[in-house]
Amino acid sequence: MFVARSIAADHKDLIHDVSYDFHGRRMATCSSDQSVKVWDKSENGEWHCTASWKTHSGSVWRVTWAHPEFGQVLASCSFDRTAAVWEEIVGESNDKQRGLSHWIKRTTLVDSRTSVTDVKFAPKHMGLMLTTCSADGVVRIYEAPDVMNLSQWSLQHEISCKLSCSCISWNPSSSRAHPPMFAVGSDDSNVTYGGKVQIYEYNENTRKYAKAETLMTVTDAVHDIAFAPNLGRSFHVLAIATKDVRIFKLVPMRKESTSTGPTKFEVQIVAQFDNHNSQVWRVSWNITSTLLASSGDDGCVRLWKANYMDNWKCTGILKGDGSPLTGSSGQPSAMSTVLGSSVQSSQNALNGMSAGRYFFPPLDPPRAGIVYGHLLPPSSLIEHCDTEPIQPQQQPLPHRLSSRALLPLPEAEGQ
């Protein structure tokens, strides 16, 4: 069951981004009031603002956390054409703030000539690297050569995308079979120009990033983009927030041993939803890439999940005030409703008492030594409708017994 918890953020203007740290116990928010706030979750589940400070001289578009391996580090980007790196430190013994933590600015990145629209840290296996994208259509990748000195950052790559950039996402795969790769989206309003999403891949030979793919079917402005966590897959999954929600699968094609160019991909669109009936602003995956959340101008967060046949469908709608919501199709959309009935209904289905699209016959308890007893489908994959209980069929007699009536044995003579 999901419970909506309202937080009095006390920002003086629009909040543009909310970002959780690696463990989900800390949260950062940024706003057009030019400030960033850091929130810590207490043991009772309440969020408390532990730091608030002015970060830029313009609206702050995005804020993001570095992996905790590198300390408590934040990055922010702004309309003031800069990105900044912040680090939380604990006051020294001779400091007035002894034992108290506070955030200090480690560096300001000033290479962009226009608004910096997104900032992301690269996956931790690549080291401490930071990527920015700007309205001037340039993606910049910085590296901190010494992770103990966050005031020194060097510009490693500058990639021109030809279109104004609005969002970026790193492919989190750490497999050696997958070179470093990121996707960049554009919010250019010219719909006649396709390819608002571009994929770039690192080339070991040239030591530069080259364009590997352009998603030509995406012609509307892209507001957010997110690679799904890769838990050993050979392909990549990419979610895009535009006028609807789209999920793409990027399957690497076999590469010739003599080829030095970027990987070519077979691009497949596996899902497309317009349920928001409005612009979609954010998409975000859970850590196992089995659940996608999207938020739009309809004021709702919608949750999407795929079944074992890779068919995606909405499994819940979360409204900001926590009230239940019924979709246009009449299905109960509040996640609490879905979760509240799933346990009982799935148990009925497994006992042969429900007729849904996926019906499973009565199951005997798993016998010892059987390894398939745990492979039951999750309850979310079973659709139910109100029907009469299905009576189990009468079990036939074992084949080694005759179904005909047995004739009496003849009486022995002389008895």
GROMACS .gro file of C-alpha atoms in nm:
model
  415
    1MET     CA    1   0.000   0.000   0.000
    2PHE     CA    2   0.129   0.345  -0.090
    3VAL     CA    3   0.078   0.639   0.141
    4ALA     CA    4   0.121   0.995   0.017
    5ARG     CA    5   0.332   1.206   0.250
    6SER     CA    6   0.327   1.581   0.200
    7ILE     CA    7   0.643   1.778   0.278
    8ALA     CA    8   0.642   2.152   0.337
    9ALA     CA    9   0.944   2.222   0.117
   10ASP     CA   10   0.937   2.595   0.183
   11HIS     CA   11   1.085   2.675  -0.157
   12LYS     CA   12   0.989   3.022  -0.272
   13ASP     CA   13   0.930   2.920  -0.635
   14LEU     CA   14   0.875   2.618  -0.859
   15ILE     CA   15   1.059   2.298  -0.765
   16HIS     CA   16   1.223   2.159  -1.078
   17ASP     CA   17   1.393   1.843  -0.957
   18VAL     CA   18   1.393   1.592  -0.673
   19SER     CA   19   1.683   1.350  -0.638
   20TYR     CA   20   1.744   1.063  -0.396
   21ASP     CA   21   2.086   0.943  -0.289
   22PHE     CA   22   2.206   0.588  -0.349
   23HIS     CA   23   2.044   0.449  -0.032
   24GLY     CA   24   1.719   0.647  -0.058
   25ARG     CA   25   1.768   0.798   0.286
   26ARG     CA   26   1.859   1.146   0.166
   27MET     CA   27   1.685   1.373  -0.081
   28ALA     CA   28   1.782   1.693  -0.259
   29THR     CA   29   1.545   1.946  -0.417
   30CYS     CA   30   1.616   2.247  -0.637
   31SER     CA   31   1.402   2.539  -0.741
   32SER     CA   32   1.369   2.860  -0.936
   33ASP     CA   33   1.434   3.036  -0.606
   34GLN     CA   34   1.802   2.961  -0.685
   35SER     CA   35   1.842   2.730  -0.386
   36VAL     CA   36   1.906   2.363  -0.312
   37LYS     CA   37   1.770   2.188  -0.004
   38VAL     CA   38   1.890   1.859   0.144
   39TRP     CA   39   1.649   1.638   0.335
   40ASP     CA   40   1.723   1.345   0.566
   41LYS     CA   41   1.478   1.068   0.649
   42SER     CA   42   1.435   0.998   1.020
   43GLU     CA   43   1.367   0.661   1.179
   44ASN     CA   44   0.994   0.730   1.191
   45GLY     CA   45   0.983   0.802   0.818
   46GLU     CA   46   0.960   1.181   0.845
   47TRP     CA   47   1.172   1.400   0.617
   48HIS     CA   48   1.363   1.688   0.776
   49CYS     CA   49   1.545   1.967   0.596
   50THR     CA   50   1.906   1.957   0.716
   51ALA     CA   51   2.059   2.210   0.476
   52SER     CA   52   1.941   2.491   0.251
   53TRP     CA   53   2.154   2.736   0.061
   54LYS     CA   54   2.161   2.956  -0.245
   55THR     CA   55   2.351   2.775  -0.518
   56HIS     CA   56   2.320   2.980  -0.836
   57SER     CA   57   2.218   3.321  -0.967
   58GLY     CA   58   1.939   3.174  -1.180
   59SER     CA   59   1.679   2.897  -1.175
   60VAL     CA   60   1.830   2.561  -1.071
   61TRP     CA   61   1.709   2.297  -1.316
   62ARG     CA   62   1.862   1.977  -1.184
   63VAL     CA   63   2.040   1.832  -0.883
   64THR     CA   64   2.201   1.488  -0.857
   65TRP     CA   65   2.399   1.277  -0.609
   66ALA     CA   66   2.734   1.112  -0.669
   67HIS     CA   67   2.786   0.752  -0.560
   68PRO     CA   68   2.855   0.741  -0.182
   69GLU     CA   69   3.190   0.580  -0.260
   70PHE     CA   70   3.305   0.935  -0.340
   71GLY     CA   71   3.153   1.091  -0.028
   72GLN     CA   72   2.845   1.308   0.014
   73VAL     CA   73   2.868   1.499  -0.314
   74LEU     CA   74   2.601   1.689  -0.508
   75ALA     CA   75   2.603   1.854  -0.849
   76SER     CA   76   2.360   2.120  -0.968
   77CYS     CA   77   2.303   2.306  -1.294
   78SER     CA   78   2.131   2.632  -1.366
   79PHE     CA   79   1.996   2.889  -1.608
   80ASP     CA   80   2.297   3.102  -1.509
   81ARG     CA   81   2.505   2.891  -1.756
   82THR     CA   82   2.702   2.708  -1.486
   83ALA     CA   83   2.714   2.375  -1.308
   84ALA     CA   84   2.847   2.341  -0.955
   85VAL     CA   85   2.983   2.060  -0.737
   86TRP     CA   86   2.907   2.058  -0.364
   87GLU     CA   87   3.050   1.846  -0.085
   88GLU     CA   88   2.926   1.790   0.267
   89ILE     CA   89   3.197   1.812   0.531
   90VAL     CA   90   3.195   1.784   0.908
   91GLY     CA   91   3.331   2.080   1.103
   92GLU     CA   92   3.680   2.047   1.247
   93SER     CA   93   3.742   2.044   1.621
   94ASN     CA   94   3.858   2.406   1.619
   95ASP     CA   95   3.570   2.519   1.402
   96LYS     CA   96   3.262   2.701   1.527
   97GLN     CA   97   3.057   2.428   1.358
   98ARG     CA   98   3.237   2.152   1.542
   99GLY     CA   99   3.069   1.820   1.479
  100LEU     CA  100   2.811   1.978   1.249
  101SER     CA  101   2.799   1.905   0.878
  102HIS     CA  102   2.770   2.175   0.616
  103TRP     CA  103   2.794   2.198   0.238
  104ILE     CA  104   3.067   2.386   0.058
  105LYS     CA  105   3.115   2.461  -0.310
  106ARG     CA  106   3.409   2.268  -0.453
  107THR     CA  107   3.401   2.400  -0.809
  108THR     CA  108   3.200   2.590  -1.068
  109LEU     CA  109   3.200   2.470  -1.429
  110VAL     CA  110   3.166   2.771  -1.658
  111ASP     CA  111   3.227   2.631  -2.008
  112SER     CA  112   2.869   2.660  -2.131
  113ARG     CA  113   2.754   2.976  -2.311
  114THR     CA  114   2.386   2.902  -2.249
  115SER     CA  115   2.163   2.751  -1.984
  116VAL     CA  116   2.290   2.417  -1.846
  117THR     CA  117   1.983   2.197  -1.861
  118ASP     CA  118   2.099   1.869  -1.704
  119VAL     CA  119   2.383   1.725  -1.501
  120LYS     CA  120   2.458   1.360  -1.429
  121PHE     CA  121   2.741   1.164  -1.266
  122ALA     CA  122   2.874   0.875  -1.473
  123PRO     CA  123   2.845   0.517  -1.338
  124LYS     CA  124   3.091   0.468  -1.053
  125HIS     CA  125   3.298   0.204  -1.236
  126MET     CA  126   3.411   0.484  -1.470
  127GLY     CA  127   3.548   0.689  -1.183
  128LEU     CA  128   3.427   1.028  -1.066
  129MET     CA  129   3.301   1.182  -1.389
  130LEU     CA  130   3.034   1.446  -1.441
  131THR     CA  131   2.834   1.515  -1.755
  132THR     CA  132   2.644   1.832  -1.842
  133CYS     CA  133   2.427   1.923  -2.138
  134SER     CA  134   2.329   2.272  -2.246
  135ALA     CA  135   2.077   2.457  -2.457
  136ASP     CA  136   2.358   2.528  -2.702
  137GLY     CA  137   2.354   2.159  -2.800
  138VAL     CA  138   2.684   2.063  -2.639
  139VAL     CA  139   2.748   1.773  -2.400
  140ARG     CA  140   3.053   1.814  -2.178
  141ILE     CA  141   3.218   1.539  -1.978
  142TYR     CA  142   3.442   1.632  -1.686
  143GLU     CA  143   3.665   1.413  -1.471
  144ALA     CA  144   3.808   1.459  -1.123
  145PRO     CA  145   4.156   1.307  -1.149
  146ASP     CA  146   4.192   1.306  -0.770
  147VAL     CA  147   3.874   1.202  -0.591
  148MET     CA  148   4.016   1.350  -0.271
  149ASN     CA  149   4.035   1.694  -0.432
  150LEU     CA  150   3.700   1.789  -0.580
  151SER     CA  151   3.810   2.141  -0.663
  152GLN     CA  152   4.001   2.012  -0.966
  153TRP     CA  153   3.796   1.900  -1.268
  154SER     CA  154   3.925   1.864  -1.621
  155LEU     CA  155   3.711   1.885  -1.936
  156GLN     CA  156   3.765   1.552  -2.112
  157HIS     CA  157   3.509   1.558  -2.394
  158GLU     CA  158   3.298   1.818  -2.571
  159ILE     CA  159   3.036   1.671  -2.803
  160SER     CA  160   2.813   1.880  -3.029
  161CYS     CA  161   2.463   1.735  -3.076
  162LYS     CA  162   2.338   1.995  -3.326
  163LEU     CA  163   2.013   2.034  -3.128
  164SER     CA  164   1.943   2.206  -2.798
  165CYS     CA  165   1.985   1.948  -2.522
  166SER     CA  166   1.736   1.899  -2.241
  167CYS     CA  167   1.836   1.576  -2.065
  168ILE     CA  168   2.102   1.307  -2.051
  169SER     CA  169   2.127   0.954  -1.913
  170TRP     CA  170   2.423   0.719  -1.876
  171ASN     CA  171   2.391   0.352  -1.957
  172PRO     CA  172   2.467   0.197  -1.615
  173SER     CA  173   2.599  -0.133  -1.755
  174SER     CA  174   2.941  -0.222  -1.618
  175SER     CA  175   2.988  -0.516  -1.855
  176ARG     CA  176   3.309  -0.515  -2.057
  177ALA     CA  177   3.097  -0.610  -2.357
  178HIS     CA  178   2.932  -0.268  -2.342
  179PRO     CA  179   3.151   0.040  -2.396
  180PRO     CA  180   3.054   0.355  -2.202
  181MET     CA  181   2.739   0.497  -2.355
  182PHE     CA  182   2.495   0.779  -2.288
  183ALA     CA  183   2.175   0.912  -2.441
  184VAL     CA  184   2.085   1.277  -2.486
  185GLY     CA  185   1.739   1.419  -2.550
  186SER     CA  186   1.638   1.745  -2.712
  187ASP     CA  187   1.344   1.972  -2.637
  188ASP     CA  188   1.367   2.146  -2.973
  189SER     CA  189   1.010   2.238  -3.067
  190ASN     CA  190   1.056   2.181  -3.440
  191VAL     CA  191   0.866   1.856  -3.496
  192THR     CA  192   0.971   1.835  -3.860
  193TYR     CA  193   1.320   1.745  -3.748
  194GLY     CA  194   1.324   1.388  -3.622
  195GLY     CA  195   1.578   1.220  -3.404
  196LYS     CA  196   1.526   1.405  -3.076
  197VAL     CA  197   1.716   1.126  -2.897
  198GLN     CA  198   2.078   1.047  -2.981
  199ILE     CA  199   2.297   0.767  -2.847
  200TYR     CA  200   2.673   0.818  -2.809
  201GLU     CA  201   2.930   0.547  -2.745
  202TYR     CA  202   3.294   0.561  -2.641
  203ASN     CA  203   3.547   0.434  -2.895
  204GLU     CA  204   3.863   0.283  -2.744
  205ASN     CA  205   4.062   0.338  -3.064
  206THR     CA  206   3.990   0.708  -3.110
  207ARG     CA  207   3.931   0.770  -2.737
  208LYS     CA  208   3.634   0.983  -2.828
  209TYR     CA  209   3.257   0.955  -2.814
  210ALA     CA  210   3.083   0.896  -3.147
  211LYS     CA  211   2.716   0.889  -3.237
  212ALA     CA  212   2.599   0.529  -3.248
  213GLU     CA  213   2.226   0.572  -3.305
  214THR     CA  214   1.952   0.830  -3.356
  215LEU     CA  215   1.593   0.749  -3.265
  216MET     CA  216   1.427   0.904  -3.567
  217THR     CA  217   1.074   0.816  -3.456
  218VAL     CA  218   1.096   1.060  -3.163
  219THR     CA  219   0.994   1.391  -3.320
  220ASP     CA  220   0.840   1.576  -3.022
  221ALA     CA  221   1.024   1.760  -2.749
  222VAL     CA  222   1.194   1.523  -2.502
  223HIS     CA  223   1.183   1.625  -2.135
  224ASP     CA  224   1.354   1.330  -1.969
  225ILE     CA  225   1.534   1.010  -2.058
  226ALA     CA  226   1.647   0.713  -1.850
  227PHE     CA  227   1.843   0.395  -1.921
  228ALA     CA  228   1.717   0.097  -1.723
  229PRO     CA  229   1.963  -0.069  -1.483
  230ASN     CA  230   2.131  -0.355  -1.664
  231LEU     CA  231   2.142  -0.677  -1.464
  232GLY     CA  232   2.330  -0.889  -1.716
  233ARG     CA  233   2.116  -0.825  -2.024
  234SER     CA  234   2.281  -0.828  -2.366
  235PHE     CA  235   2.057  -0.539  -2.479
  236HIS     CA  236   1.968  -0.198  -2.340
  237VAL     CA  237   1.631  -0.052  -2.239
  238LEU     CA  238   1.563   0.320  -2.263
  239ALA     CA  239   1.260   0.513  -2.134
  240ILE     CA  240   1.169   0.850  -2.285
  241ALA     CA  241   0.938   1.121  -2.155
  242THR     CA  242   0.790   1.329  -2.436
  243LYS     CA  243   0.423   1.392  -2.517
  244ASP     CA  244   0.381   1.030  -2.403
  245VAL     CA  245   0.587   0.754  -2.241
  246ARG     CA  246   0.796   0.537  -2.471
  247ILE     CA  247   1.019   0.240  -2.399
  248PHE     CA  248   1.284   0.138  -2.651
  249LYS     CA  249   1.499  -0.171  -2.669
  250LEU     CA  250   1.848  -0.130  -2.820
  251VAL     CA  251   1.988  -0.464  -2.933
  252PRO     CA  252   2.357  -0.451  -3.031
  253MET     CA  253   2.418  -0.606  -3.370
  254ARG     CA  254   2.712  -0.838  -3.421
  255LYS     CA  255   3.023  -0.633  -3.478
  256GLU     CA  256   3.289  -0.726  -3.729
  257SER     CA  257   3.627  -0.793  -3.570
  258THR     CA  258   3.789  -0.540  -3.805
  259SER     CA  259   3.527  -0.272  -3.744
  260THR     CA  260   3.646   0.036  -3.560
  261GLY     CA  261   3.321   0.235  -3.573
  262PRO     CA  262   3.054   0.258  -3.303
  263THR     CA  263   2.817  -0.029  -3.235
  264LYS     CA  264   2.509  -0.048  -3.454
  265PHE     CA  265   2.181  -0.123  -3.280
  266GLU     CA  266   1.854  -0.278  -3.379
  267VAL     CA  267   1.603  -0.030  -3.234
  268GLN     CA  268   1.270  -0.171  -3.119
  269ILE     CA  269   0.989   0.024  -2.955
  270VAL     CA  270   0.840  -0.212  -2.699
  271ALA     CA  271   0.580   0.017  -2.541
  272GLN     CA  272   0.414   0.355  -2.590
  273PHE     CA  273   0.155   0.505  -2.355
  274ASP     CA  274  -0.045   0.826  -2.380
  275ASN     CA  275  -0.240   0.769  -2.058
  276HIS     CA  276  -0.117   1.095  -1.911
  277ASN     CA  277  -0.299   1.282  -2.190
  278SER     CA  278  -0.044   1.557  -2.141
  279GLN     CA  279   0.327   1.627  -2.148
  280VAL     CA  280   0.536   1.374  -1.953
  281TRP     CA  281   0.816   1.536  -1.753
  282ARG     CA  282   0.999   1.258  -1.572
  283VAL     CA  283   1.066   0.886  -1.609
  284SER     CA  284   1.248   0.679  -1.348
  285TRP     CA  285   1.331   0.308  -1.307
  286ASN     CA  286   1.349   0.099  -0.994
  287ILE     CA  287   1.684  -0.063  -0.918
  288THR     CA  288   1.593  -0.395  -1.083
  289SER     CA  289   1.447  -0.230  -1.396
  290THR     CA  290   1.116  -0.413  -1.350
  291LEU     CA  291   0.909  -0.103  -1.275
  292LEU     CA  292   0.897   0.233  -1.450
  293ALA     CA  293   0.745   0.545  -1.299
  294SER     CA  294   0.637   0.846  -1.504
  295SER     CA  295   0.493   1.183  -1.407
  296GLY     CA  296   0.302   1.427  -1.625
  297ASP     CA  297   0.096   1.741  -1.636
  298ASP     CA  298  -0.208   1.541  -1.528
  299GLY     CA  299  -0.071   1.556  -1.175
  300CYS     CA  300  -0.024   1.180  -1.144
  301VAL     CA  301   0.261   0.934  -1.118
  302ARG     CA  302   0.190   0.623  -1.322
  303LEU     CA  303   0.363   0.290  -1.265
  304TRP     CA  304   0.436   0.056  -1.558
  305LYS     CA  305   0.533  -0.308  -1.544
  306ALA     CA  306   0.593  -0.581  -1.800
  307ASN     CA  307   0.465  -0.936  -1.771
  308TYR     CA  308   0.656  -1.247  -1.871
  309MET     CA  309   0.550  -1.191  -2.235
  310ASP     CA  310   0.708  -0.844  -2.227
  311ASN     CA  311   0.370  -0.672  -2.251
  312TRP     CA  312   0.376  -0.346  -2.058
  313LYS     CA  313   0.073  -0.217  -1.875
  314CYS     CA  314  -0.015   0.034  -1.606
  315THR     CA  315  -0.016  -0.128  -1.260
  316GLY     CA  316  -0.098   0.180  -1.056
  317ILE     CA  317  -0.168   0.550  -1.054
  318LEU     CA  318  -0.054   0.763  -0.764
  319LYS     CA  319  -0.221   1.096  -0.711
  320GLY     CA  320  -0.038   1.372  -0.529
  321ASP     CA  321  -0.294   1.394  -0.249
  322GLY     CA  322  -0.307   1.018  -0.200
  323SER     CA  323  -0.670   0.984  -0.306
  324PRO     CA  324  -0.778   0.685  -0.517
  325LEU     CA  325  -0.807   0.743  -0.888
  326THR     CA  326  -1.015   0.551  -1.140
  327GLY     CA  327  -0.882   0.554  -1.493
  328SER     CA  328  -1.091   0.612  -1.804
  329SER     CA  329  -1.107   0.239  -1.862
  330GLY     CA  330  -1.277   0.193  -1.528
  331GLN     CA  331  -0.995  -0.004  -1.373
  332PRO     CA  332  -0.912   0.081  -1.012
  333SER     CA  333  -0.588   0.268  -1.050
  334ALA     CA  334  -0.479   0.349  -0.698
  335MET     CA  335  -0.184   0.131  -0.612
  336SER     CA  336  -0.333   0.055  -0.272
  337THR     CA  337  -0.636  -0.096  -0.442
  338VAL     CA  338  -0.420  -0.309  -0.667
  339LEU     CA  339  -0.204  -0.433  -0.383
  340GLY     CA  340  -0.494  -0.480  -0.145
  341SER     CA  341  -0.671  -0.733  -0.364
  342SER     CA  342  -0.378  -0.900  -0.533
  343VAL     CA  343  -0.291  -1.140  -0.253
  344GLN     CA  344  -0.639  -1.288  -0.211
  345SER     CA  345  -0.722  -1.292  -0.582
  346SER     CA  346  -0.393  -1.450  -0.679
  347GLN     CA  347  -0.443  -1.716  -0.414
  348ASN     CA  348  -0.790  -1.787  -0.556
  349ALA     CA  349  -0.645  -1.814  -0.904
  350LEU     CA  350  -0.379  -2.057  -0.790
  351ASN     CA  351  -0.649  -2.268  -0.629
  352GLY     CA  352  -0.849  -2.285  -0.951
  353MET     CA  353  -1.118  -2.048  -0.824
  354SER     CA  354  -1.081  -1.761  -1.071
  355ALA     CA  355  -1.104  -1.736  -1.447
  356GLY     CA  356  -0.872  -1.467  -1.579
  357ARG     CA  357  -0.669  -1.420  -1.890
  358TYR     CA  358  -0.394  -1.618  -1.722
  359PHE     CA  359  -0.553  -1.914  -1.550
  360PHE     CA  360  -0.351  -2.164  -1.361
  361PRO     CA  361  -0.498  -2.503  -1.266
  362PRO     CA  362  -0.504  -2.625  -0.907
  363LEU     CA  363  -0.155  -2.691  -0.785
  364ASP     CA  364  -0.039  -2.963  -0.554
  365PRO     CA  365   0.210  -2.866  -0.287
  366PRO     CA  366   0.563  -2.885  -0.430
  367ARG     CA  367   0.720  -3.221  -0.360
  368ALA     CA  368   1.065  -3.248  -0.217
  369GLY     CA  369   1.330  -3.234  -0.484
  370ILE     CA  370   1.120  -3.038  -0.735
  371VAL     CA  371   1.302  -2.720  -0.837
  372TYR     CA  372   1.009  -2.559  -1.016
  373GLY     CA  373   0.782  -2.509  -0.719
  374HIS     CA  374   0.888  -2.145  -0.678
  375LEU     CA  375   0.825  -2.047  -1.039
  376LEU     CA  376   0.475  -1.919  -0.983
  377PRO     CA  377   0.384  -1.598  -1.167
  378PRO     CA  378   0.367  -1.282  -0.959
  379SER     CA  379   0.017  -1.178  -0.861
  380SER     CA  380   0.036  -0.867  -1.080
  381LEU     CA  381   0.039  -1.086  -1.389
  382ILE     CA  382  -0.298  -1.242  -1.318
  383GLU     CA  383  -0.606  -1.059  -1.441
  384HIS     CA  384  -0.933  -1.147  -1.274
  385CYS     CA  385  -1.296  -1.115  -1.366
  386ASP     CA  386  -1.607  -1.198  -1.170
  387THR     CA  387  -1.719  -1.543  -1.278
  388GLU     CA  388  -1.863  -1.850  -1.117
  389PRO     CA  389  -1.605  -2.070  -0.947
  390ILE     CA  390  -1.469  -2.333  -1.179
  391GLN     CA  391  -1.529  -2.677  -1.042
  392PRO     CA  392  -1.228  -2.903  -1.073
  393GLN     CA  393  -1.281  -3.190  -1.310
  394GLN     CA  394  -1.317  -3.535  -1.171
  395GLN     CA  395  -0.983  -3.706  -1.173
  396PRO     CA  396  -0.970  -4.012  -1.404
  397LEU     CA  397  -0.873  -4.345  -1.259
  398PRO     CA  398  -0.512  -4.446  -1.297
  399HIS     CA  399  -0.451  -4.607  -1.635
  400ARG     CA  400  -0.340  -4.937  -1.486
  401LEU     CA  401  -0.687  -4.992  -1.334
  402SER     CA  402  -0.979  -5.094  -1.550
  403SER     CA  403  -1.275  -4.858  -1.550
  404ARG     CA  404  -1.516  -5.149  -1.616
  405ALA     CA  405  -1.699  -5.321  -1.333
  406LEU     CA  406  -1.514  -5.626  -1.203
  407LEU     CA  407  -1.688  -5.960  -1.265
  408PRO     CA  408  -1.725  -6.197  -0.968
  409LEU     CA  409  -1.493  -6.490  -0.966
  410PRO     CA  410  -1.658  -6.825  -1.045
  411GLU     CA  411  -1.720  -7.042  -0.742
  412ALA     CA  412  -1.495  -7.343  -0.718
  413GLU     CA  413  -1.659  -7.676  -0.780
  414GLY     CA  414  -1.711  -7.906  -0.489
  415GLN     CA  415  -1.766  -7.631  -0.238
   0.00000   0.00000   0.00000
